[in-house]
Short mmCIF file of C-alpha atoms and ligand atoms in Angstrom, two decimals:
data_model
loop_
_atom_site.label_atom_id
_atom_site.label_comp_id
_atom_site.label_asym_id
_atom_site.label_seq_id
_atom_site.Cartn_x
_atom_site.Cartn_y
_atom_site.Cartn_z
CA UNK C 9 144.12 163.84 4.42
CA UNK C 10 140.88 161.85 4.61
CA UNK C 11 139.18 161.29 1.24
CA UNK C 12 135.98 163.39 0.81
CA UNK C 13 132.90 161.29 1.40
CA UNK C 14 130.65 160.30 -1.50
CA UNK C 15 127.46 162.41 -1.23
CA UNK C 16 124.28 161.98 -3.27
CA UNK C 17 121.30 164.33 -3.41
CA UNK C 18 118.73 162.55 -5.56
CA UNK C 19 117.02 159.17 -5.25
CA UNK C 20 118.25 157.91 -8.64
CA UNK C 21 121.92 158.38 -7.69
CA UNK C 22 121.25 156.87 -4.27
CA UNK C 23 119.66 153.75 -5.78
CA UNK C 24 122.59 153.35 -8.20
CA UNK C 25 125.08 153.24 -5.31
CA UNK C 26 122.90 150.83 -3.34
CA UNK C 27 122.37 148.55 -6.39
CA UNK C 28 126.15 148.30 -6.94
CA UNK C 29 126.65 147.14 -3.35
CA UNK C 30 123.71 144.77 -3.48
CA UNK C 31 124.98 143.15 -6.67
CA UNK C 32 128.29 142.49 -4.87
CA UNK C 33 126.29 140.79 -2.07
CA UNK C 34 126.99 143.50 0.50
CA UNK C 35 124.69 144.36 3.42
CA UNK C 36 123.61 147.91 4.14
CA UNK C 37 123.14 149.88 7.36
CA UNK C 38 121.31 153.21 7.53
CA UNK C 39 121.89 155.97 10.10
CA UNK C 40 119.21 158.67 9.78
CA UNK C 41 120.24 162.09 11.13
CA UNK C 42 119.36 165.76 10.91
CA UNK C 43 123.03 166.78 10.72
CA UNK C 44 124.96 169.05 13.12
CA UNK C 45 126.69 165.83 14.02
CA UNK C 46 128.34 165.08 17.35
CA UNK C 47 129.95 162.06 19.03
CA UNK C 48 126.57 160.39 19.52
CA UNK C 49 126.07 160.28 15.76
CA UNK C 50 129.61 159.02 15.22
CA UNK C 51 128.89 156.18 17.66
CA UNK C 52 125.77 155.31 15.61
CA UNK C 53 127.97 155.01 12.51
CA UNK C 54 130.38 152.69 14.37
CA UNK C 55 127.48 150.53 15.54
CA UNK C 56 126.02 150.39 12.01
CA UNK C 57 129.43 149.27 10.76
CA UNK C 58 129.29 146.28 13.15
CA UNK C 59 125.96 145.20 11.64
CA UNK C 60 126.47 145.89 7.93
CA UNK C 61 129.23 146.06 5.33
CA UNK C 62 128.17 149.46 3.96
CA UNK C 63 126.96 152.43 6.00
CA UNK C 64 124.71 155.13 4.58
CA UNK C 65 124.14 158.25 6.70
CA UNK C 66 121.21 160.47 5.79
CA UNK C 67 121.31 164.17 6.61
CA UNK C 68 117.92 165.80 6.28
CA UNK C 69 116.37 168.42 8.54
CA UNK C 70 112.83 167.18 8.13
CA UNK C 71 110.35 170.09 8.04
CA UNK C 72 107.29 167.88 8.60
CA UNK C 73 108.36 166.96 12.15
CA UNK C 74 108.57 170.60 13.28
CA UNK C 75 105.45 172.56 14.21
CA UNK C 76 105.12 176.18 13.02
CA UNK C 77 106.25 177.52 16.43
CA UNK C 78 109.32 175.24 16.66
CA UNK C 79 112.98 175.75 15.77
CA UNK C 80 113.12 174.53 12.13
CA UNK C 81 114.64 177.75 10.78
CA UNK C 82 117.26 177.97 13.52
CA UNK C 83 117.99 174.22 13.78
CA UNK C 84 121.83 174.03 13.55
CA UNK C 85 123.18 173.18 10.10
CA UNK C 86 126.83 172.47 9.28
CA UNK C 87 126.98 170.26 6.21
CA UNK C 88 130.67 170.87 5.49
CA UNK C 89 131.59 169.92 9.07
CA UNK C 90 129.27 166.88 8.93
CA UNK C 91 130.87 165.57 5.72
CA UNK C 92 134.33 165.84 7.29
CA UNK C 93 133.09 164.05 10.43
CA UNK C 94 131.50 161.25 8.39
CA UNK C 95 134.58 160.79 6.20
CA UNK C 96 136.67 160.39 9.37
CA UNK C 97 134.05 157.99 10.79
CA UNK C 98 134.41 155.92 7.60
CA UNK C 99 130.78 156.01 6.55
CA UNK C 100 130.40 154.95 2.90
CA UNK C 101 127.78 157.33 1.59
CA UNK C 102 125.91 160.46 2.63
CA UNK C 103 122.30 160.78 1.46
CA UNK C 104 121.54 164.49 1.64
CA UNK C 105 118.38 165.28 -0.31
CA UNK C 106 116.89 168.75 -0.45
CA UNK C 107 113.32 169.33 0.71
CA UNK C 108 112.05 169.32 -2.92
CA UNK C 109 113.65 165.93 -3.56
CA UNK C 110 112.11 164.44 -0.41
CA UNK C 111 108.68 166.05 -0.71
CA UNK C 112 107.98 166.50 -4.42
CA UNK C 113 105.11 168.54 -5.86
CA UNK C 114 101.73 167.22 -4.72
CA UNK C 115 103.17 165.21 -1.82
CA UNK C 116 100.12 164.18 0.22
CA UNK C 117 100.74 160.94 2.15
CA UNK C 118 101.49 160.69 5.86
CA UNK C 119 102.21 157.77 8.16
CA UNK C 120 100.21 158.54 11.31
CA UNK C 121 101.52 156.42 14.20
CA UNK C 122 99.45 155.73 17.27
CA UNK C 123 100.26 153.43 20.24
CA UNK C 124 103.66 154.46 21.60
CA UNK C 125 103.42 157.79 19.71
CA UNK C 126 100.63 158.92 22.04
CA UNK C 127 101.44 160.88 25.18
CA UNK C 128 104.79 162.43 26.27
CA UNK C 129 106.26 164.08 23.13
CA UNK C 130 103.00 163.27 21.32
CA UNK C 131 101.07 165.50 23.76
CA UNK C 132 103.46 168.40 23.50
CA UNK C 133 104.26 168.07 19.77
CA UNK C 134 101.09 166.60 18.22
CA UNK C 135 102.34 166.36 14.59
CA UNK C 136 105.89 165.38 15.44
CA UNK C 137 105.73 161.60 15.15
CA UNK C 138 103.68 161.65 11.93
CA UNK C 139 106.56 163.68 10.46
CA UNK C 140 109.20 161.33 11.90
CA UNK C 141 107.36 158.17 10.81
CA UNK C 142 106.74 159.51 7.31
CA UNK C 143 110.32 160.59 6.70
CA UNK C 144 111.75 157.38 8.18
CA UNK C 145 109.26 155.34 6.10
CA UNK C 146 110.58 157.15 3.03
CA UNK C 147 114.23 156.68 4.06
CA UNK C 148 113.60 152.95 4.60
CA UNK C 149 112.10 152.68 1.09
CA UNK C 150 114.81 154.80 -0.52
CA UNK C 151 117.80 152.99 1.02
CA UNK C 152 116.20 149.57 1.68
CA UNK C 153 118.78 148.83 4.40
CA UNK C 154 119.21 145.55 6.30
CA UNK C 155 119.55 147.49 9.56
CA UNK C 156 118.70 151.01 10.65
CA UNK C 157 120.44 152.40 13.74
CA UNK C 158 118.80 154.85 16.13
CA UNK C 159 119.77 156.34 19.51
CA UNK C 160 118.01 155.70 22.79
CA UNK C 161 118.41 159.45 23.33
CA UNK C 162 115.12 159.82 21.43
CA UNK C 163 113.54 156.89 23.23
CA UNK C 164 109.92 157.47 22.23
CA UNK C 165 111.01 157.87 18.59
CA UNK C 166 112.79 154.52 18.84
CA UNK C 167 109.58 152.88 20.15
CA UNK C 168 107.50 154.50 17.38
CA UNK C 169 109.90 153.29 14.68
CA UNK C 170 110.06 149.75 16.06
CA UNK C 171 106.28 149.75 15.97
CA UNK C 172 106.26 151.14 12.39
CA UNK C 173 108.62 148.41 11.17
CA UNK C 174 106.50 145.74 12.86
CA UNK C 175 103.14 147.12 11.77
CA UNK C 176 104.08 147.82 8.14
CA UNK C 177 106.25 144.68 7.67
CA UNK C 178 109.32 146.72 6.75
CA UNK C 179 112.07 144.16 6.08
CA UNK C 180 114.81 145.60 8.27
CA UNK C 181 116.14 145.29 11.79
CA UNK C 182 116.21 148.29 14.11
CA UNK C 183 119.32 148.47 16.28
CA UNK C 184 119.48 150.86 19.26
CA UNK C 185 122.50 152.67 20.72
CA UNK C 186 122.53 153.73 24.41
CA UNK C 187 122.70 157.50 24.88
CA UNK C 188 126.16 159.02 24.50
CA UNK C 189 126.78 161.56 27.28
CA UNK C 190 129.20 164.29 28.22
CA UNK C 191 131.45 163.55 31.22
CA UNK C 192 128.97 165.30 33.54
CA UNK C 193 126.04 163.21 32.33
CA UNK C 194 124.41 165.63 29.89
CA UNK C 195 123.13 163.72 26.85
CA UNK C 196 124.91 164.90 23.71
CA UNK C 197 122.54 166.76 21.43
CA UNK C 198 122.78 169.07 18.42
CA UNK C 199 120.67 171.53 20.43
CA UNK C 200 123.25 171.73 23.28
CA UNK C 201 125.09 174.35 21.23
CA UNK C 202 122.20 176.75 21.96
CA UNK C 203 122.96 176.69 25.70
CA UNK C 204 124.67 179.69 27.33
CA UNK C 205 127.57 178.94 29.69
CA UNK C 206 125.27 179.38 32.70
CA UNK C 207 122.61 177.07 31.19
CA UNK C 208 125.25 174.50 30.24
CA UNK C 209 126.38 174.29 33.87
CA UNK C 210 122.78 173.67 35.02
CA UNK C 211 121.96 171.14 32.29
CA UNK C 212 123.35 167.93 33.92
CA UNK C 213 120.70 168.27 36.66
CA UNK C 214 118.23 166.71 34.21
CA UNK C 215 120.20 163.45 34.03
CA UNK C 216 120.76 163.51 37.83
CA UNK C 217 117.03 163.89 38.54
CA UNK C 218 115.87 161.12 36.20
CA UNK C 219 118.63 158.84 37.48
CA UNK C 220 117.42 159.51 41.03
CA UNK C 221 113.84 158.63 39.99
CA UNK C 222 115.10 155.44 38.31
CA UNK C 223 116.80 154.28 41.52
CA UNK C 224 113.64 155.07 43.53
CA UNK C 225 111.47 153.11 41.09
CA UNK C 226 113.96 150.25 41.10
CA UNK C 227 113.74 150.03 44.92
CA UNK C 228 109.97 150.25 44.72
CA UNK C 229 109.69 147.41 42.22
CA UNK C 230 112.24 145.35 44.19
CA UNK C 231 110.35 145.85 47.48
CA UNK C 232 107.15 144.18 46.17
CA UNK C 233 105.19 145.42 49.21
CA UNK C 234 101.59 144.20 49.09
CA UNK C 235 99.10 147.08 49.20
CA UNK C 236 101.71 149.68 48.20
CA UNK C 237 100.30 152.09 45.59
CA UNK C 238 103.24 152.18 43.18
CA UNK C 239 101.63 154.76 40.91
CA UNK C 240 101.26 157.23 43.83
CA UNK C 241 104.94 156.79 44.80
CA UNK C 242 106.01 157.22 41.16
CA UNK C 243 103.91 160.38 40.85
CA UNK C 244 105.53 161.82 44.00
CA UNK C 245 109.02 161.08 42.66
CA UNK C 246 108.24 162.74 39.30
CA UNK C 247 106.58 165.78 40.88
CA UNK C 248 109.52 166.25 43.26
CA UNK C 249 111.98 166.12 40.34
CA UNK C 250 109.97 168.73 38.42
CA UNK C 251 109.94 171.04 41.46
CA UNK C 252 113.70 170.56 41.98
CA UNK C 253 114.44 171.35 38.31
CA UNK C 254 112.42 174.56 38.37
CA UNK C 255 114.02 175.55 41.69
CA UNK C 256 117.49 175.07 40.21
CA UNK C 257 116.76 177.39 37.25
CA UNK C 258 115.06 175.39 34.51
CA UNK C 259 112.39 177.48 32.77
CA UNK C 260 109.71 174.84 32.30
CA UNK C 261 109.06 171.11 32.66
CA UNK C 262 107.01 169.60 29.80
CA UNK C 263 106.90 166.20 31.51
CA UNK C 264 108.75 163.88 33.86
CA UNK C 265 107.24 160.40 33.55
CA UNK C 266 107.84 156.74 34.32
CA UNK C 267 106.50 154.33 31.69
CA UNK C 268 106.57 150.75 30.52
CA UNK C 269 109.74 150.62 28.40
CA UNK C 270 108.17 148.75 25.47
CA UNK C 271 104.71 150.29 25.11
CA UNK C 272 105.29 153.63 26.87
CA UNK C 273 101.95 152.94 28.56
CA UNK C 274 101.54 152.84 32.35
CA UNK C 275 104.20 150.97 34.33
CA UNK C 276 103.62 147.26 34.77
CA UNK C 277 105.54 146.20 37.84
CA UNK C 278 104.67 142.53 37.55
CA UNK C 279 106.24 139.85 35.39
CA UNK C 280 109.90 139.14 34.74
CA UNK C 281 109.76 140.83 31.31
CA UNK C 282 108.42 144.14 32.62
CA UNK C 283 110.96 146.90 31.95
CA UNK C 284 110.54 150.50 32.97
CA UNK C 285 111.86 153.80 31.61
CA UNK C 286 112.07 157.31 33.05
CA UNK C 287 111.57 160.04 30.44
CA UNK C 288 111.66 163.83 30.70
CA UNK C 289 111.48 166.97 28.57
CA UNK C 290 112.43 170.34 30.02
CA UNK C 291 113.34 173.85 28.95
CA UNK C 292 116.55 175.63 29.88
CA UNK C 293 115.97 179.21 28.71
CA UNK C 294 114.79 178.88 25.10
CA UNK C 295 116.33 175.42 24.62
CA UNK C 296 114.31 172.23 24.96
CA UNK C 297 116.20 169.21 26.31
CA UNK C 298 114.93 165.62 26.40
CA UNK C 299 116.50 162.68 28.18
CA UNK C 300 115.61 159.22 29.50
CA UNK C 301 117.13 156.38 31.48
CA UNK C 302 116.28 152.76 32.10
CA UNK C 303 115.22 151.44 35.52
CA UNK C 304 117.75 148.74 36.32
P1 AMP D 9 119.20 163.84 15.37
O1 AMP D 9 120.08 164.17 14.22
O2 AMP D 9 119.63 164.49 16.65
O3 AMP D 9 117.76 163.98 15.08
O4 AMP D 9 119.40 162.32 15.69
C1 AMP D 9 119.76 161.36 14.75
C2 AMP D 9 119.98 160.07 15.49
O5 AMP D 9 121.02 160.24 16.45
C3 AMP D 9 118.75 159.59 16.29
O6 AMP D 9 118.65 158.18 16.18
C4 AMP D 9 119.09 160.02 17.69
O7 AMP D 9 118.45 159.25 18.68
C5 AMP D 9 120.59 159.77 17.70
N1 AMP D 9 121.25 160.51 18.77
C6 AMP D 9 121.22 161.86 18.97
N2 AMP D 9 121.92 162.17 20.09
C7 AMP D 9 122.37 161.00 20.60
C8 AMP D 9 123.14 160.65 21.75
N3 AMP D 9 123.58 161.56 22.61
N4 AMP D 9 123.42 159.33 21.97
C9 AMP D 9 122.97 158.39 21.11
N5 AMP D 9 122.25 158.66 20.00
C10 AMP D 9 121.95 159.94 19.75
#
């Protein structure tokens, strides 16, 4: 039987574990999660292990990144299952604070990101990235890791956190993991367990549509036709994908967009460094799915 994983719930105990490793000269990797772990999270732990000698996984369903009308109360929670998963994945420590430990009495400080936090998720969920940036800022200070590992699944979050680390001189490296998918292309997500069987069979259409847009944009950038209005072609591709998703049974499209992969601003098709990303957020019944792909 796998040994139960060491789990701490207050900052003092966390810092004691970290100090022991630091005094032995060991490096530390952090994998922040909200629990309800799946293979994507396990792959983050494996990647963290490649970059650091000790791996800390945080499990904290962060209330400040959910708006009042969102799914905080029904967000899936399975701590016992998560601890078993993380023991098998050979993480070293689970940091699982309660809300009171994370946000003590009188808590009143927020990190308010701008730049890549604006638009896309930022339009639909206006407080979301302040909540994400604040909790990740706290996790970075609590654990003081050498590396923190995040998934490309939440691509805008990844951009926001890279920006936070740069802007606030946080002494750690952010490492990104490409999205882990089901065999049919659906990005693994804790929220997939909300999908009915009928919704689950429709869900891979999201990945198919954004992949189709990515190949269209790739051809467009490759063609380099003078006088061609790239933004008009991109808009047509995104609009057509939204129409196709609704026609196939999706309830709502929050956005389908093509953006500069670093800034999440408008696409820059010139220059060898210019990279492009297709991002989308849609609803299948009462479940919100997000996904994104690179333009090769
Ligand atoms: P979550 O617990 O879903 O908020 O996510 C915790 C971390 O896991 C974030 O860095 C996510 O981007 C990452 N993650 C979630 N799903 C996937 C996936 N399918 N592939 C790669 N990373 C993921």
